[in-house]
Amino acid sequence: MNPLSCPLPLTETETVLSGHGSGGKLTAELFRSIFLPAFSNSILGRMDDQALLEIESARLAFTTDSFVVKPLFFRGGDIGSLAVHGTVNDLAVGGARPLFLSAAFILEEGLPIATLRRIVTSMQEAAARAGVQIVTGDTKVVEKGSCDGMFVNTAGIGIIETTLRLSADQARPGDVVLLSGPIGDHGIAILAEREGLSFESEIASDTAPLYSLVADMLETRATLRCMRDPTRGGVASASNEIAQTSHVGIQLYEESIPVKPEVRGACELLGIDPLYIANEGKLLAITAPEDAERLLDAMRRNPLGTDAAVIGKVSSENPGMVTLRTSFGTTRIMDMLANDPLPRIC
Amino acid sequence: MNPLSCPLPLTETETVLSGHGSGGKLTAELFRSIFLPAFSNSILGRMDDQALLEIESARLAFTTDSFVVKPLFFRGGDIGSLAVHGTVNDLAVGGARPLFLSAAFILEEGLPIATLRRIVTSMQEAAARAGVQIVTGDTKVVEKGSCDGMFVNTAGIGIIETTLRLSADQARPGDVVLLSGPIGDHGIAILAEREGLSFESEIASDTAPLYSLVADMLETRATLRCMRDPTRGGVASASNEIAQTSHVGIQLYEESIPVKPEVRGACELLGIDPLYIANEGKLLAITAPEDAERLLDAMRRNPLGTDAAVIGKVSSENPGMVTLRTSFGTTRIMDMLANDPLPRIC
């Protein structure tokens, strides 16, 4: 394990910090020191975005996410579509075809019914596009000022029809890192909405359901090791999770990582690295080197992967660490961040 | 459908009210006018506490609940044990053996880590007692003042090993209504904690996992029609749901409904009817009349059902309505409440 990413255990005098929800170093620390020891079981211990369950003859994936994005509506989506995509994508990156979702709402007293209706409609459109049914749910209401309008939780069940064992511990030296398209759109879109910033070209969230892309990738029968949707914490944090869990080094090539010019411009203006920004419709995949080209071709033929690229490699050097080979030819460490550059992003 | 329980559709000018989270009439209205039409599918349309899924050869139950109880700790439990019991019980009343849970936390910045650890430990103890594994999860952090310390969501998957079709639409005239034990403990325990009330004898929440009781009931091979755990809205609301969905009348016998003297006293003091108060470890069951005694015997042999009783009958009179035959021999309608006598109870 990367010593940089393994802080001391949480002491009882500490309090929850914003960074504990960042998807970065503090989130990992909370998981390792509180949740994992308490709920200790081999399924949770795999530390993937979804649990792999075997029930009778069925191999199922099971996952959950709560959504607290602020504001509720943003260019390209809203908390409803995000809540569907986030969960179906966590199933998809486990190689599972999403089947069923639950939807649980915590609503603030005084929320306009029209707002709720608009979000619920958006959820249904997203569910239909993703091929899932929302089959069970719950509604709680809290006092005004207790939940910023609405929080949404979705949990999802998918079926695994591949025999691949996709997991963060499967990357090995020599493997190739693929990315399905340009990064940073979601985070910058939320930030722009929240802060009332307007950039030269309006940036929209990339929020989208990824299973059709995954299905095309699985169809190639390539030797996939692991997939992640780089949401909170971005490509840098997702890569770190894989590097740490597989005990390998991951080197990313800065010049190969697709970033739209307007996102790059916004990032420079704001002093944020796009590698740490959340995406909601992108896929990071680790594959055996001999299959990389074939996979890339399949990804590029799918509308969600037209800009797919090889963005790095797995090596035995610097195990547990992610390094970036910069455009200037230098190399720097891309550690997980302790804190969140953009809180309440999903 | 009971016209009393079928208000006009929500208009776009309305806002979310506390009662929309009550488990009563407004909750049903929100479900019927917003969620059901949008997410329209036959599984959700069954209006049970859990979705019945058929995946390959497995018959699964799937459910979710968010927990926003205030305060986080109370006599007899806390938000963690409640979050486990609530979801495993929604599986159990569908005849499903609970197998796996997800756990998603929305934490408020500044929450002491020691509080989180205590709740997580309580969740694990509850999960172990209920025979389930917590296999996947999520953590979000929101700003101070945005979630009253912590909200918890759990979703659960269970396996249905019975061939019974347990559903709210299965009750028929002549059936018998059984209740597993005294009602109102949970609601009164929360209220006492919240308001700093002290009653003669300290009342503790009844929060408990019900599957062992359900398993004992299923083992009798009795013709069970439907089961509910009467949480928010209490026995009155759960009975109304069944009466409306099955298009039957349900008559409850006031003198047969077990209520602990200290709960009855508190209810009288506070002017609340125990039939509308939330329970977190009680089970309401509808069964064919010829099997009622056998079922009752099985329930009473389980520690969770020692005070089980026949509390009513199903008839063809007053379809869609619940009536109470009072101790004075009179009869009154027990409609669903629009509002919640005790909000933030779970």
XYZ file of C-alpha atoms in Angstrom:
692
model
C 0.000 0.000 0.000
C 1.178 3.474 -0.837
C 2.412 4.969 2.439
C 1.313 8.401 1.193
C -2.239 7.084 0.991
C -2.301 5.299 4.306
C -2.757 7.897 7.011
C -2.989 7.114 10.700
C -6.255 5.610 11.965
C -8.949 8.098 12.833
C -8.973 9.000 16.483
C -12.143 9.283 18.503
C -11.649 13.005 19.008
C -11.915 13.810 15.313
C -15.004 14.974 13.514
C -16.309 14.367 10.021
C -14.706 16.739 7.497
C -15.847 17.765 4.041
C -12.967 15.709 2.619
C -14.433 12.502 4.065
C -16.959 12.734 1.233
C -14.435 13.656 -1.459
C -13.824 10.215 -2.902
C -10.156 10.821 -2.111
C -7.747 10.048 0.678
C -10.022 10.927 3.610
C -12.887 8.874 2.145
C -10.560 5.892 1.846
C -9.368 6.467 5.417
C -12.953 6.546 6.713
C -13.735 3.356 4.823
C -10.647 1.535 6.049
C -10.826 2.642 9.661
C -14.593 2.664 10.320
C -16.709 0.802 7.770
C -14.453 -2.033 6.651
C -13.492 -3.265 10.159
C -17.103 -3.047 11.400
C -18.886 -4.620 8.443
C -15.958 -6.959 7.806
C -16.771 -9.443 5.066
C -14.973 -10.644 1.985
C -17.423 -9.027 -0.465
C -17.057 -5.516 0.972
C -13.325 -6.118 1.334
C -12.880 -6.235 -2.443
C -13.266 -2.439 -2.375
C -14.933 -2.261 -5.764
C -17.738 0.079 -6.753
C -20.198 -2.803 -6.584
C -20.639 -5.978 -4.544
C -20.539 -9.275 -6.394
C -23.223 -11.641 -5.093
C -23.880 -15.239 -5.984
C -27.494 -16.191 -5.329
C -28.498 -19.617 -6.551
C -27.138 -19.790 -10.105
C -27.212 -16.029 -10.671
C -24.116 -13.808 -10.439
C -25.361 -10.382 -9.410
C -23.843 -6.981 -8.798
C -25.288 -4.731 -6.075
C -24.413 -1.108 -5.406
C -25.706 2.098 -3.835
C -25.043 5.833 -3.930
C -26.615 8.829 -2.276
C -26.780 12.070 -4.238
C -26.494 15.473 -2.579
C -25.491 17.555 -5.606
C -25.976 21.293 -5.300
C -27.743 22.781 -7.231
C -30.460 20.217 -8.086
C -30.477 21.244 -11.763
C -27.429 21.948 -13.908
C -26.498 22.100 -17.569
C -26.740 18.568 -18.938
C -28.696 16.997 -16.109
C -30.140 17.117 -12.608
C -30.005 15.159 -9.357
C -32.513 12.662 -10.798
C -30.634 11.671 -13.957
C -27.395 11.704 -11.956
C -28.883 9.326 -9.359
C -29.812 6.850 -12.088
C -26.564 7.125 -14.059
C -24.340 6.998 -10.994
C -25.762 3.681 -9.867
C -26.154 1.988 -13.247
C -22.560 2.985 -14.012
C -21.275 1.427 -10.803
C -22.964 -1.801 -11.939
C -21.701 -1.464 -15.526
C -18.043 -1.074 -14.511
C -18.388 -4.384 -12.680
C -19.375 -5.924 -16.011
C -23.013 -6.154 -14.926
C -26.041 -5.368 -17.041
C -28.190 -3.070 -14.867
C -31.675 -4.496 -14.240
C -33.389 -2.898 -11.253
C -33.098 0.267 -9.181
C -34.524 1.454 -5.893
C -35.120 5.168 -5.369
C -35.282 6.756 -1.920
C -36.022 10.448 -1.487
C -35.342 12.708 1.462
C -37.409 15.804 0.751
C -37.361 19.162 2.452
C -40.664 20.539 3.632
C -41.642 23.329 1.248
C -40.001 21.834 -1.836
C -42.295 22.632 -4.779
C -44.125 19.547 -6.036
C -43.321 20.779 -9.554
C -39.596 20.460 -8.765
C -40.081 16.935 -7.483
C -42.128 16.014 -10.539
C -39.473 17.374 -12.882
C -36.750 15.356 -11.159
C -38.813 12.179 -11.033
C -39.555 12.534 -14.756
C -35.864 12.971 -15.447
C -35.117 9.823 -13.404
C -37.605 7.841 -15.423
C -36.143 9.073 -18.730
C -32.664 8.152 -17.514
C -33.885 4.740 -16.333
C -35.563 4.020 -19.672
C -32.403 5.006 -21.553
C -30.324 2.790 -19.274
C -32.727 -0.135 -19.632
C -33.523 -0.416 -15.919
C -36.771 -0.431 -13.960
C -37.245 1.559 -10.746
C -39.062 -1.076 -8.717
C -39.081 0.032 -5.081
C -38.647 3.235 -3.141
C -39.130 5.346 -0.067
C -39.929 8.946 0.808
C -38.987 10.809 3.959
C -39.688 14.460 4.668
C -37.495 16.605 6.900
C -38.011 20.146 8.173
C -37.193 23.167 6.056
C -33.450 23.785 5.999
C -32.585 20.151 6.789
C -31.595 18.791 3.365
C -31.077 21.524 0.739
C -34.246 20.663 -1.186
C -33.734 16.999 -1.779
C -31.302 14.134 -1.341
C -31.764 11.021 -3.490
C -30.437 7.523 -2.908
C -30.474 4.796 -5.506
C -29.397 1.197 -5.105
C -29.097 -1.100 -8.086
C -28.995 -4.754 -9.026
C -27.374 -5.987 -12.218
C -26.629 -9.360 -13.713
C -23.113 -10.409 -14.605
C -23.085 -12.332 -17.847
C -19.320 -12.247 -18.428
C -16.871 -14.750 -16.975
C -14.257 -12.005 -16.525
C -13.258 -11.241 -12.957
C -13.251 -7.454 -13.046
C -11.808 -6.030 -9.855
C -9.456 -3.313 -8.647
C -6.950 -5.996 -7.616
C -6.539 -7.421 -11.140
C -4.209 -4.868 -12.789
C -0.753 -6.195 -13.578
C 2.512 -4.786 -14.963
C 2.359 -4.365 -18.719
C -1.376 -3.620 -18.782
C -2.695 -0.619 -20.637
C -4.954 2.146 -19.260
C -7.830 3.285 -21.492
C -10.164 6.240 -21.008
C -13.471 6.593 -22.876
C -13.401 10.355 -23.490
C -12.623 13.887 -22.288
C -12.603 14.513 -18.544
C -13.795 17.221 -16.188
C -17.061 18.215 -17.889
C -19.358 17.271 -14.989
C -17.386 19.010 -12.263
C -16.919 22.204 -14.263
C -20.601 22.254 -15.282
C -21.686 22.029 -11.618
C -19.196 24.645 -10.536
C -20.299 27.006 -13.278
C -23.938 26.580 -12.243
C -23.204 27.013 -8.575
C -20.949 29.999 -8.810
C -22.808 31.649 -11.669
C -19.662 31.499 -13.774
C -20.008 31.610 -17.508
C -17.249 30.250 -19.663
C -16.587 31.030 -23.286
C -18.432 27.916 -24.419
C -21.095 26.526 -22.100
C -19.892 23.285 -20.558
C -22.499 20.586 -19.897
C -22.251 17.612 -17.575
C -21.280 14.362 -19.303
C -23.791 12.406 -17.170
C -24.766 9.261 -19.137
C -25.404 5.550 -18.638
C -22.330 3.538 -19.606
C -23.592 -0.012 -20.004
C -23.934 0.086 -23.806
C -20.251 1.021 -23.996
C -19.342 -1.731 -21.536
C -21.396 -4.249 -23.525
C -19.504 -3.334 -26.704
C -16.226 -3.759 -24.833
C -17.225 -7.125 -23.367
C -18.249 -8.327 -26.809
C -14.641 -8.060 -28.021
C -13.746 -10.758 -25.465
C -10.693 -8.680 -24.600
C -8.904 -9.501 -21.360
C -10.265 -6.668 -19.249
C -8.843 -6.475 -15.727
C -10.830 -3.694 -14.162
C -13.088 -0.761 -14.981
C -14.026 2.350 -13.003
C -16.230 5.335 -13.669
C -14.023 8.172 -12.437
C -16.606 10.211 -10.493
C -15.677 11.989 -7.225
C -11.890 12.348 -7.087
C -11.635 11.973 -10.860
C -9.251 9.867 -12.932
C -6.422 10.460 -10.449
C -8.317 8.968 -7.478
C -9.735 6.033 -9.469
C -6.234 5.235 -10.753
C -4.855 5.419 -7.228
C -7.480 2.965 -5.958
C -6.472 0.472 -8.641
C -2.725 1.015 -8.123
C -3.082 0.499 -4.376
C -5.400 -2.494 -4.528
C -3.376 -4.261 -7.247
C 0.004 -3.228 -5.733
C 1.211 -1.910 -9.068
C 2.371 1.437 -10.382
C 0.236 3.322 -12.882
C 1.809 5.879 -15.182
C -0.525 8.301 -16.962
C 0.529 10.309 -20.039
C -0.628 13.903 -19.655
C -0.646 14.667 -23.384
C -2.864 11.635 -24.116
C -5.622 12.483 -21.622
C -8.487 14.085 -23.510
C -9.712 17.372 -21.995
C -11.966 19.761 -23.902
C -10.308 23.157 -24.469
C -13.074 24.989 -22.588
C -12.710 22.636 -19.604
C -8.952 23.043 -19.687
C -9.412 26.809 -19.781
C -11.803 26.754 -16.827
C -9.426 24.508 -14.872
C -6.498 26.851 -15.493
C -8.584 29.822 -14.466
C -9.689 28.101 -11.263
C -6.382 26.402 -10.484
C -7.891 22.907 -10.485
C -6.335 19.836 -12.082
C -8.842 18.125 -14.450
C -7.479 14.751 -13.322
C -9.164 15.291 -9.932
C -12.511 16.472 -11.289
C -15.620 14.277 -11.239
C -17.000 12.744 -14.426
C -20.394 11.078 -14.667
C -20.241 9.434 -18.091
C -16.654 8.320 -18.486
C -15.002 4.984 -18.116
C -11.472 4.044 -17.134
C -10.411 0.527 -18.128
C -7.320 -1.570 -17.541
C -6.654 -4.242 -20.160
C -3.992 -6.715 -21.222
C -1.667 -4.957 -23.729
C -2.392 -7.284 -26.633
C -6.108 -6.386 -26.503
C -5.779 -2.621 -26.137
C -6.150 -1.695 -29.810
C -9.129 -3.976 -30.318
C -10.851 -2.554 -27.258
C -10.099 1.004 -28.297
C -11.664 0.344 -31.707
C -14.813 -1.039 -30.072
C -15.012 1.925 -27.686
C -14.609 4.461 -30.479
C -17.467 2.911 -32.435
C -19.829 3.610 -29.498
C -21.157 7.197 -29.245
C -20.024 7.280 -25.590
C -16.437 6.413 -26.538
C -15.680 8.306 -29.753
C -12.743 10.073 -28.097
C -11.423 7.008 -26.276
C -7.666 6.919 -25.841
C -4.785 4.993 -24.323
C -3.807 7.237 -21.413
C -1.270 5.202 -19.501
C 0.314 1.929 -18.539
C 0.657 -0.329 -15.537
C 4.145 -1.170 -14.310
C 5.943 -2.817 -11.439
C 7.684 0.462 -10.609
C 6.386 2.562 -7.702
C 3.783 -0.002 -6.575
C 0.683 1.608 -5.114
C 1.425 4.937 -6.777
C 0.154 6.899 -9.754
C 2.619 9.057 -11.654
C 2.002 11.519 -14.447
C 4.422 11.901 -17.334
C 3.869 15.568 -18.115
C 3.888 17.237 -21.516
C 7.310 18.626 -20.557
C 8.699 15.109 -20.173
C 8.950 15.314 -16.385
C 7.181 12.938 -14.013
C 5.156 13.812 -10.927
C 3.208 11.868 -8.343
C -0.598 12.070 -8.647
C -1.575 11.240 -5.092
C -5.168 10.989 -3.903
C -6.245 14.343 -2.534
C -7.204 14.552 1.119
C -9.762 17.215 0.437
C -12.267 17.888 -2.245
C -11.609 20.656 -4.751
C -15.348 20.648 -5.545
C -17.668 19.397 -2.760
C -21.342 18.409 -3.319
C -20.609 17.461 -6.935
C -22.819 14.357 -6.966
C -60.590 2.317 -3.619
C -61.738 4.102 -0.498
C -62.891 7.554 -1.617
C -61.743 8.929 1.749
C -58.241 7.828 0.932
C -58.147 9.034 -2.628
C -57.673 12.805 -2.568
C -57.404 14.942 -5.665
C -54.169 14.747 -7.646
C -51.385 17.021 -6.463
C -51.276 20.283 -8.311
C -48.073 21.867 -9.497
C -48.489 24.805 -7.144
C -48.279 22.678 -4.025
C -45.197 22.089 -1.945
C -43.942 19.094 -0.006
C -45.495 18.892 3.456
C -44.375 17.048 6.557
C -47.315 14.675 6.038
C -45.896 13.505 2.707
C -43.406 11.533 4.776
C -45.927 10.254 7.312
C -46.635 6.871 5.786
C -50.277 7.941 5.730
C -52.663 9.497 3.270
C -50.353 12.194 1.900
C -47.551 9.666 1.374
C -49.940 7.454 -0.570
C -51.083 10.483 -2.578
C -47.491 11.418 -3.446
C -46.793 7.838 -4.483
C -49.906 7.557 -6.622
C -49.665 10.945 -8.288
C -45.906 11.358 -8.756
C -43.853 8.186 -8.393
C -46.182 5.485 -9.689
C -47.138 7.222 -12.973
C -43.525 8.191 -13.703
C -41.786 4.919 -12.836
C -44.766 2.924 -14.068
C -44.044 -0.791 -14.034
C -45.892 -3.826 -12.783
C -43.426 -4.566 -9.970
C -43.696 -1.111 -8.380
C -47.435 -1.178 -9.026
C -47.918 -4.001 -6.542
C -47.462 -1.379 -3.810
C -45.820 -3.784 -1.386
C -42.970 -2.963 0.980
C -40.586 -4.850 -1.270
C -40.183 -5.542 -4.983
C -40.376 -9.136 -6.122
C -37.731 -9.867 -8.768
C -37.170 -12.990 -10.783
C -33.575 -13.235 -11.954
C -32.626 -16.492 -13.637
C -34.024 -19.164 -11.325
C -33.878 -17.006 -8.188
C -36.929 -15.260 -6.709
C -35.611 -12.204 -4.928
C -37.047 -9.403 -2.838
C -35.525 -5.911 -3.075
C -36.313 -2.927 -0.878
C -34.933 0.384 0.382
C -35.524 2.870 3.183
C -33.875 6.103 4.228
C -33.654 6.868 7.933
C -33.843 10.399 9.284
C -34.830 9.632 12.887
C -34.270 12.406 15.406
C -32.498 11.947 17.795
C -29.838 9.538 16.476
C -29.840 7.547 19.734
C -32.874 6.517 21.744
C -33.843 3.965 24.362
C -33.696 0.544 22.725
C -31.748 1.509 19.600
C -30.263 4.120 17.317
C -30.411 5.163 13.661
C -27.970 2.350 12.789
C -29.894 -0.581 14.236
C -33.114 0.965 12.929
C -31.663 1.204 9.411
C -30.807 -2.496 9.457
C -34.066 -3.675 11.034
C -36.270 -1.476 8.850
C -34.909 -2.944 5.651
C -34.581 -6.578 6.731
C -38.168 -6.389 8.009
C -39.450 -5.070 4.679
C -37.832 -8.136 3.101
C -39.131 -10.504 5.790
C -42.764 -9.420 5.426
C -42.474 -10.352 1.758
C -41.555 -13.852 2.894
C -37.917 -13.293 1.948
C -34.880 -14.360 3.944
C -32.671 -11.243 4.119
C -29.223 -11.841 2.627
C -27.432 -8.622 1.734
C -27.641 -4.932 2.624
C -26.161 -1.753 1.233
C -25.478 1.151 3.586
C -25.249 4.754 2.391
C -24.425 7.572 4.792
C -25.032 11.290 4.439
C -22.901 12.827 7.165
C -22.872 16.362 8.452
C -19.513 18.096 8.629
C -18.499 18.235 12.273
C -20.198 14.993 13.310
C -17.916 13.347 15.878
C -16.160 10.280 14.467
C -16.972 8.568 17.771
C -20.700 9.005 17.039
C -20.289 7.519 13.575
C -18.275 4.619 14.977
C -20.928 3.898 17.598
C -23.681 3.837 14.964
C -21.691 1.713 12.543
C -20.962 -0.779 15.338
C -24.659 -0.900 16.157
C -25.454 -1.542 12.478
C -23.023 -4.423 12.383
C -24.491 -5.968 15.554
C -27.981 -5.640 14.089
C -26.824 -7.136 10.775
C -25.193 -10.095 12.509
C -28.347 -10.720 14.551
C -30.456 -10.524 11.384
C -28.120 -12.852 9.472
C -27.294 -10.331 6.721
C -24.031 -8.987 5.356
C -23.482 -5.287 4.599
C -21.688 -5.642 1.274
C -21.620 -2.235 -0.398
C -21.978 1.385 0.610
C -21.416 5.065 0.059
C -20.526 8.141 2.082
C -21.389 11.732 1.305
C -20.613 14.729 3.483
C -22.749 17.873 3.555
C -22.143 21.202 5.270
C -22.908 21.736 8.942
C -26.643 22.203 9.429
C -27.582 20.308 6.264
C -28.632 16.890 7.614
C -29.109 16.846 11.401
C -25.975 14.808 12.073
C -26.590 11.882 9.787
C -29.073 10.287 7.428
C -28.691 6.595 6.612
C -30.090 4.652 3.664
C -30.134 0.899 3.448
C -31.283 -1.243 0.562
C -31.659 -4.982 0.912
C -31.849 -8.163 -1.108
C -33.521 -11.307 0.183
C -34.356 -14.678 -1.253
C -37.907 -15.974 -1.369
C -38.015 -19.651 -0.549
C -41.783 -19.932 -0.072
C -44.259 -20.521 -2.864
C -46.809 -18.270 -1.144
C -47.746 -15.123 -3.022
C -47.684 -12.595 -0.196
C -49.051 -9.279 -1.321
C -51.335 -6.479 -0.136
C -53.894 -7.507 -2.780
C -54.369 -11.034 -1.402
C -56.658 -10.443 1.609
C -60.168 -11.858 1.206
C -63.378 -11.832 3.217
C -63.272 -14.297 6.086
C -59.516 -13.919 6.633
C -58.147 -13.250 10.084
C -55.822 -10.409 11.148
C -52.946 -11.317 13.466
C -50.546 -9.002 15.273
C -47.257 -10.193 16.780
C -47.249 -8.078 19.946
C -47.931 -4.773 21.715
C -47.898 -1.625 19.618
C -46.624 1.915 19.959
C -43.357 1.289 21.822
C -41.070 2.726 19.135
C -42.972 5.941 18.571
C -43.375 6.668 22.259
C -39.702 5.872 22.961
C -38.597 8.372 20.289
C -41.022 10.999 21.481
C -39.889 10.582 25.082
C -36.254 10.979 24.038
C -36.950 13.978 21.849
C -39.145 15.887 24.224
C -37.273 14.879 27.351
C -40.428 13.291 28.714
C -40.150 10.624 31.346
C -42.952 8.197 31.841
C -43.611 6.079 34.888
C -41.850 3.111 33.372
C -39.197 3.794 30.755
C -40.443 2.729 27.337
C -37.893 1.321 24.888
C -38.186 0.991 21.125
C -39.233 -2.463 19.949
C -36.750 -2.289 17.040
C -35.870 -5.891 16.081
C -35.299 -8.085 13.020
C -38.420 -10.088 12.240
C -37.240 -12.823 9.901
C -36.937 -15.537 12.575
C -40.602 -14.965 13.413
C -41.551 -15.027 9.730
C -39.582 -18.250 9.232
C -41.470 -19.896 12.094
C -44.743 -18.756 10.536
C -43.802 -20.004 7.061
C -42.836 -23.353 8.537
C -46.443 -23.984 9.597
C -47.376 -23.939 5.881
C -50.383 -21.832 6.830
C -52.158 -19.980 4.033
C -50.704 -16.537 4.652
C -52.104 -13.791 2.396
C -50.035 -10.795 3.336
C -47.718 -9.436 6.017
C -46.697 -5.900 6.932
C -44.427 -4.384 9.546
C -46.559 -1.502 10.804
C -43.918 1.243 10.941
C -44.787 4.882 10.008
C -48.549 5.293 10.210
C -48.846 2.292 12.534
C -51.292 -0.609 12.421
C -54.092 1.680 11.187
C -52.203 2.769 8.042
C -50.853 -0.703 7.260
C -54.398 -2.110 7.571
C -55.735 0.632 5.308
C -53.146 -0.189 2.646
C -54.228 -3.820 2.656
C -57.962 -3.000 2.727
C -57.584 -0.607 -0.206
C -55.330 -2.820 -2.303
C -57.412 -5.970 -1.727
C -60.763 -4.085 -1.978
C -61.962 -5.604 1.293
C -63.066 -4.260 4.623
C -60.918 -4.834 7.695
C -62.468 -4.733 11.137
C -60.105 -4.434 14.099
C -61.116 -5.299 17.672
C -59.885 -2.585 20.026
C -59.884 -4.771 23.137
C -57.749 -7.431 21.404
C -54.956 -5.103 20.292
C -52.072 -5.444 22.719
C -50.761 -2.123 24.079
C -48.461 -1.939 27.102
C -50.058 -0.018 29.986
C -47.231 2.555 30.027
C -47.629 3.144 26.261
C -51.373 3.434 26.667
C -50.833 5.933 29.467
C -48.418 8.001 27.391
C -50.816 7.951 24.444
C -53.705 9.146 26.595
C -51.537 11.892 28.051
C -50.451 13.032 24.598
C -53.771 12.505 22.863
C -52.341 10.087 20.293
C -53.997 6.860 19.158
C -51.553 3.921 19.486
C -52.965 2.466 16.265
C -51.242 5.282 14.338
C -47.892 5.023 16.092
C -44.815 3.498 14.427
C -43.516 0.107 15.473
C -40.149 -1.290 14.394
C -40.357 -4.901 15.527
C -43.981 -5.875 15.019
C -45.709 -7.854 12.343
C -49.247 -7.706 11.013
C -50.398 -10.808 9.142
C -53.527 -11.754 7.228
C -54.270 -15.455 7.074
C -56.975 -17.866 6.037
C -59.278 -18.449 9.049
C -58.647 -22.181 9.325
C -54.924 -21.554 9.854
C -55.155 -18.705 12.364
C -54.791 -20.767 15.550
C -51.877 -22.776 14.177
C -50.095 -19.592 13.116
C -50.764 -17.903 16.437
C -49.253 -20.879 18.272
C -46.134 -20.694 16.101
C -45.850 -16.938 16.646
C -46.213 -17.244 20.414
C -43.410 -19.779 20.578
C -41.015 -17.217 19.060
C -39.606 -14.611 21.501
C -40.707 -11.852 19.075
C -44.315 -13.048 19.122
C -45.049 -14.100 22.714
C -47.954 -11.627 22.893
C -49.325 -12.360 19.419
C -53.074 -12.021 19.108
C -55.978 -12.161 16.688
C -56.888 -8.486 16.344
C -59.437 -8.425 13.570
C -61.085 -9.921 10.548
C -61.443 -9.262 6.840
C -64.930 -8.870 5.437
C -66.745 -7.864 2.283
C -68.396 -4.966 4.138
C -67.015 -1.442 3.675
C -64.477 -2.421 0.996
C -61.326 -0.313 1.146
C -62.006 0.762 4.722
C -60.733 -0.112 8.174
C -63.165 0.035 11.070
C -62.524 -0.341 14.776
C -64.951 -2.147 17.047
C -64.320 -0.243 20.257
C -64.326 -1.582 23.795
C -67.718 0.127 24.192
C -69.181 -1.942 21.370
C -69.379 0.976 18.940
C -67.652 1.056 15.554
C -65.594 3.851 14.079
C -63.663 4.368 10.876
C -59.867 4.206 11.179
C -58.857 6.211 8.135
C -55.280 6.838 7.115
C -54.104 10.106 8.630
C -53.095 12.888 6.271
C -50.511 14.162 8.686
C -48.006 12.610 10.965
C -48.635 12.688 14.712
C -44.903 12.014 15.207
C -42.595 13.134 12.372
C -38.948 11.979 11.989
C -39.724 8.707 13.768
C -37.571 6.519 11.494
